Amino acid sequence: MRCKYIILLPILGALVGASCPSYDAIASKFAATLDPKTYQGFWYEVASANVFLTKGCECTRYNFSMTDDIHFTDIFTCNKDSPTGKPYVLENHGSVDPKTPGKMVESLGPVSPPYWVIQLWGNESAYDYSLVYACLDLIVTKSEYIYFFSRTSTIPEEQMSEMRAYASKYDIDLKNVKDVPMAGCTWKTQQAQKFSRGFLN
């Protein structure tokens, strides 16, 4: 019996130690101090991990818009199971930290989980790529979510490698990252304006 406890101790220790990092520990200064107005616009979700609500989604895009100095809407649209499938829309909303704008929260309802921009590529007047991270502490482990965003529907291989390397540097789990299908996709601006919770009418 004592041997069993000895074997289990390292496993339990690893689980207990698997807690979410702080924003300051993993975010670049450039991302932490982003300009929310410059961050506005369309972001294409080229790859992601553990985003269960988007299972079966293709052509995924977000429309990020500030509604005042700290609050925003982030309208999610995708086509289910094919690039011509019926559009699926979610009315995300959230807020930025006034002192650390990259440290956002975003939600569909009363719960607002982290939605952290941890690194950006581009310059102060135009952001081209964004690495967004969310993490939830569970009882003995954590659940991580990672998004690879681009202003276009593709991310060049070299750029993707750089984004993955940044995440790996902070031990963010990438084994479940999957590409979001974008082949054959077309987007209409009005889809971001005409929406309801769930499928478009």
Coordinates of N, CA, C and O in Angstrom, one line a residue, residues 130-198:
S130 N -2.9 37.9 -34.2 CA -3.1 38.0 -32.8 C -3.2 36.6 -32.2 O -3.8 35.7 -32.8
L131 N -2.5 36.4 -31.1 CA -2.5 35.1 -30.4 C -3.3 35.4 -29.1 O -2.9 36.2 -28.2
V132 N -4.4 34.7 -29.0 CA -5.4 34.9 -27.9 C -5.4 33.6 -27.0 O -5.5 32.5 -27.6
Y133 N -5.4 33.8 -25.7 CA -5.3 32.7 -24.8 C -6.4 32.8 -23.7 O -6.7 33.9 -23.2
A134 N -7.0 31.7 -23.3 CA -7.9 31.7 -22.2 C -7.6 30.4 -21.4 O -7.2 29.4 -21.9
C135 N -7.7 30.5 -20.1 CA -7.4 29.4 -19.2 C -8.4 29.4 -18.0 O -8.6 30.5 -17.4
L136 N -8.9 28.3 -17.7 CA -9.8 28.1 -16.5 C -9.2 27.1 -15.5 O -8.9 26.0 -15.9
D137 N -9.0 27.5 -14.3 CA -8.6 26.6 -13.3 C -9.7 25.6 -12.9 O -10.8 26.1 -12.5
L138 N -9.4 24.4 -12.9 CA -10.3 23.3 -12.4 C -9.9 22.8 -11.1 O -8.9 23.4 -10.5
I139 N -10.5 21.8 -10.6 CA -10.1 21.3 -9.2 C -8.7 20.9 -9.1 O -8.0 21.3 -8.1
V140 N -8.2 20.1 -10.0 CA -6.8 19.6 -9.9 C -6.0 19.8 -11.2 O -4.9 19.4 -11.3
T141 N -6.6 20.5 -12.1 CA -5.9 20.8 -13.4 C -6.4 22.1 -14.0 O -7.0 22.9 -13.3
K142 N -6.2 22.3 -15.2 CA -6.7 23.5 -15.9 C -7.1 23.2 -17.3 O -6.8 22.1 -17.9
S143 N -8.0 24.1 -17.9 CA -8.4 23.9 -19.2 C -8.0 25.1 -20.0 O -8.3 26.2 -19.7
E144 N -7.2 24.9 -21.1 CA -6.6 25.9 -21.9 C -7.3 26.0 -23.2 O -7.7 25.1 -23.8
Y145 N -7.4 27.3 -23.7 CA -8.0 27.6 -25.0 C -7.1 28.5 -25.7 O -6.6 29.5 -25.1
I146 N -6.8 28.3 -27.0 CA -5.9 29.1 -27.7 C -6.4 29.4 -29.1 O -7.0 28.5 -29.8
Y147 N -6.3 30.6 -29.6 CA -6.8 31.1 -30.9 C -5.6 31.7 -31.7 O -4.9 32.5 -31.2
F148 N -5.5 31.3 -33.0 CA -4.6 31.9 -33.9 C -5.4 32.8 -34.9 O -6.0 32.3 -35.8
F149 N -5.3 34.1 -34.7 CA -6.1 35.0 -35.5 C -5.3 35.7 -36.5 O -4.1 36.0 -36.3
S150 N -5.9 36.1 -37.7 CA -5.3 36.8 -38.7 C -6.3 37.8 -39.3 O -7.5 37.6 -39.2
R151 N -5.8 38.9 -39.9 CA -6.7 39.8 -40.6 C -7.2 39.3 -41.9 O -8.1 39.8 -42.5
T152 N -6.5 38.2 -42.4 CA -7.0 37.5 -43.6 C -7.3 36.0 -43.2 O -7.1 35.6 -42.1
S153 N -7.8 35.3 -44.2 CA -8.2 33.9 -43.9 C -7.0 32.9 -43.8 O -7.2 31.7 -43.7
T154 N -5.8 33.4 -44.0 CA -4.6 32.5 -43.9 C -3.6 33.1 -43.0 O -3.5 34.3 -42.8
I155 N -2.7 32.2 -42.5 CA -1.5 32.6 -41.8 C -0.3 31.9 -42.5 O -0.3 30.7 -42.6
P156 N 0.7 32.6 -43.0 CA 1.8 32.0 -43.7 C 2.5 31.0 -42.7 O 2.5 31.2 -41.5
E157 N 3.1 30.0 -43.3 CA 3.8 29.0 -42.5 C 4.8 29.5 -41.5 O 4.9 29.2 -40.3
E158 N 5.6 30.5 -42.0 CA 6.7 31.1 -41.1 C 6.0 31.8 -40.0 O 6.5 31.8 -38.8
Q159 N 5.0 32.5 -40.2 CA 4.3 33.3 -39.2 C 3.6 32.4 -38.2 O 3.7 32.6 -37.0
M160 N 3.0 31.3 -38.7 CA 2.4 30.3 -37.8 C 3.4 29.7 -36.9 O 3.2 29.5 -35.7
S161 N 4.6 29.4 -37.4 CA 5.6 28.8 -36.6 C 6.1 29.7 -35.5 O 6.3 29.3 -34.4
E162 N 6.1 31.0 -35.8 CA 6.5 32.0 -34.8 C 5.4 32.1 -33.7 O 5.8 32.2 -32.5
M163 N 4.2 32.0 -34.1 CA 3.1 32.1 -33.1 C 3.1 30.9 -32.2 O 2.9 31.0 -31.0
R164 N 3.3 29.7 -32.8 CA 3.4 28.5 -32.0 C 4.6 28.5 -31.1 O 4.5 28.0 -29.9
A165 N 5.7 29.0 -31.6 CA 6.9 29.1 -30.7 C 6.7 30.0 -29.5 O 7.1 29.7 -28.4
Y166 N 5.9 31.1 -29.7 CA 5.7 32.0 -28.6 C 4.8 31.3 -27.5 O 5.1 31.3 -26.3
A167 N 3.8 30.6 -28.0 CA 2.9 29.8 -27.0 C 3.7 28.7 -26.3 O 3.6 28.6 -25.1
S168 N 4.6 28.0 -27.1 CA 5.3 26.9 -26.5 C 6.3 27.4 -25.4 O 6.6 26.8 -24.4
K169 N 6.8 28.6 -25.6 CA 7.8 29.2 -24.7 C 7.2 29.3 -23.3 O 7.9 29.3 -22.3
Y170 N 5.9 29.5 -23.2 CA 5.2 29.6 -22.0 C 4.4 28.4 -21.6 O 3.5 28.4 -20.8
D171 N 4.8 27.2 -22.2 CA 4.2 25.9 -21.9 C 2.7 25.8 -22.1 O 2.0 25.1 -21.4
I172 N 2.2 26.6 -23.1 CA 0.8 26.5 -23.5 C 0.7 25.2 -24.3 O 1.4 25.0 -25.3
D173 N -0.3 24.4 -24.0 CA -0.5 23.1 -24.7 C -1.1 23.3 -26.1 O -2.1 23.9 -26.2
L174 N -0.3 22.8 -27.1 CA -0.8 23.0 -28.5 C -1.1 21.7 -29.2 O -1.4 21.7 -30.3
K175 N -1.2 20.6 -28.4 CA -1.4 19.3 -29.1 C -2.8 19.2 -29.7 O -3.0 18.4 -30.6
N176 N -3.8 20.0 -29.2 CA -5.1 19.9 -29.8 C -5.4 21.0 -30.8 O -6.6 21.2 -31.2
V177 N -4.4 21.8 -31.2 CA -4.6 22.9 -32.1 C -5.0 22.3 -33.5 O -4.3 21.4 -34.0
K178 N -6.1 22.8 -34.1 CA -6.5 22.3 -35.4 C -6.7 23.5 -36.3 O -7.2 24.6 -35.9
D179 N -6.4 23.3 -37.6 CA -6.7 24.4 -38.6 C -8.2 24.5 -38.8 O -9.0 23.4 -38.8
V180 N -8.7 25.7 -38.9 CA -10.1 25.9 -39.2 C -10.3 25.9 -40.8 O -9.6 26.7 -41.4
P181 N -11.1 25.0 -41.4 CA -11.2 25.0 -42.8 C -11.7 26.3 -43.4 O -12.6 26.9 -42.9
M182 N -10.9 26.8 -44.4 CA -11.2 28.1 -45.0 C -11.4 28.0 -46.5 O -11.8 28.9 -47.2
A183 N -11.1 26.8 -47.1 CA -11.2 26.6 -48.6 C -12.7 26.8 -49.0 O -13.6 26.3 -48.4
G184 N -12.8 27.6 -50.1 CA -14.2 27.8 -50.6 C -15.0 28.8 -49.9 O -16.2 29.0 -50.2
C185 N -14.4 29.5 -48.9 CA -15.2 30.4 -48.0 C -15.4 31.8 -48.7 O -14.6 32.3 -49.4
T186 N -16.6 32.3 -48.5 CA -16.9 33.7 -48.9 C -17.5 34.4 -47.7 O -18.2 33.7 -46.9
W187 N -17.3 35.7 -47.6 CA -17.9 36.4 -46.4 C -18.7 37.6 -46.9 O -18.2 38.3 -47.8
K188 N -19.8 37.9 -46.2 CA -20.6 39.0 -46.5 C -20.6 40.0 -45.3 O -20.8 39.5 -44.2
T189 N -20.3 41.2 -45.5 CA -20.3 42.2 -44.4 C -21.6 42.2 -43.7 O -21.6 42.4 -42.5
Q190 N -22.7 42.1 -44.4 CA -24.0 42.2 -43.7 C -24.2 41.1 -42.7 O -25.1 41.2 -41.8
Q191 N -23.5 40.0 -42.8 CA -23.7 38.9 -41.8 C -23.3 39.4 -40.4 O -23.9 38.9 -39.5
A192 N -22.4 40.3 -40.4 CA -22.0 40.8 -39.1 C -23.0 41.8 -38.5 O -23.0 42.2 -37.3
Q193 N -24.0 42.2 -39.3 CA -24.9 43.2 -38.9 C -26.3 42.6 -38.6 O -27.1 43.1 -37.8
K194 N -26.6 41.5 -39.4 CA -27.9 40.9 -39.2 C -27.7 39.5 -38.5 O -27.2 38.6 -39.0
F195 N -28.0 39.5 -37.2 CA -27.7 38.3 -36.4 C -28.7 38.1 -35.3 O -29.4 38.9 -34.9
S196 N -28.7 36.8 -34.9 CA -29.5 36.5 -33.7 C -28.7 35.4 -33.0 O -27.7 34.8 -33.5
R197 N -29.0 35.1 -31.7 CA -28.2 34.1 -31.0 C -28.5 32.7 -31.7 O -29.6 32.2 -31.6
G198 N -27.5 32.1 -32.3 CA -27.7 30.8 -33.0 C -27.6 31.0 -34.5 O -26.8 31.8 -35.0

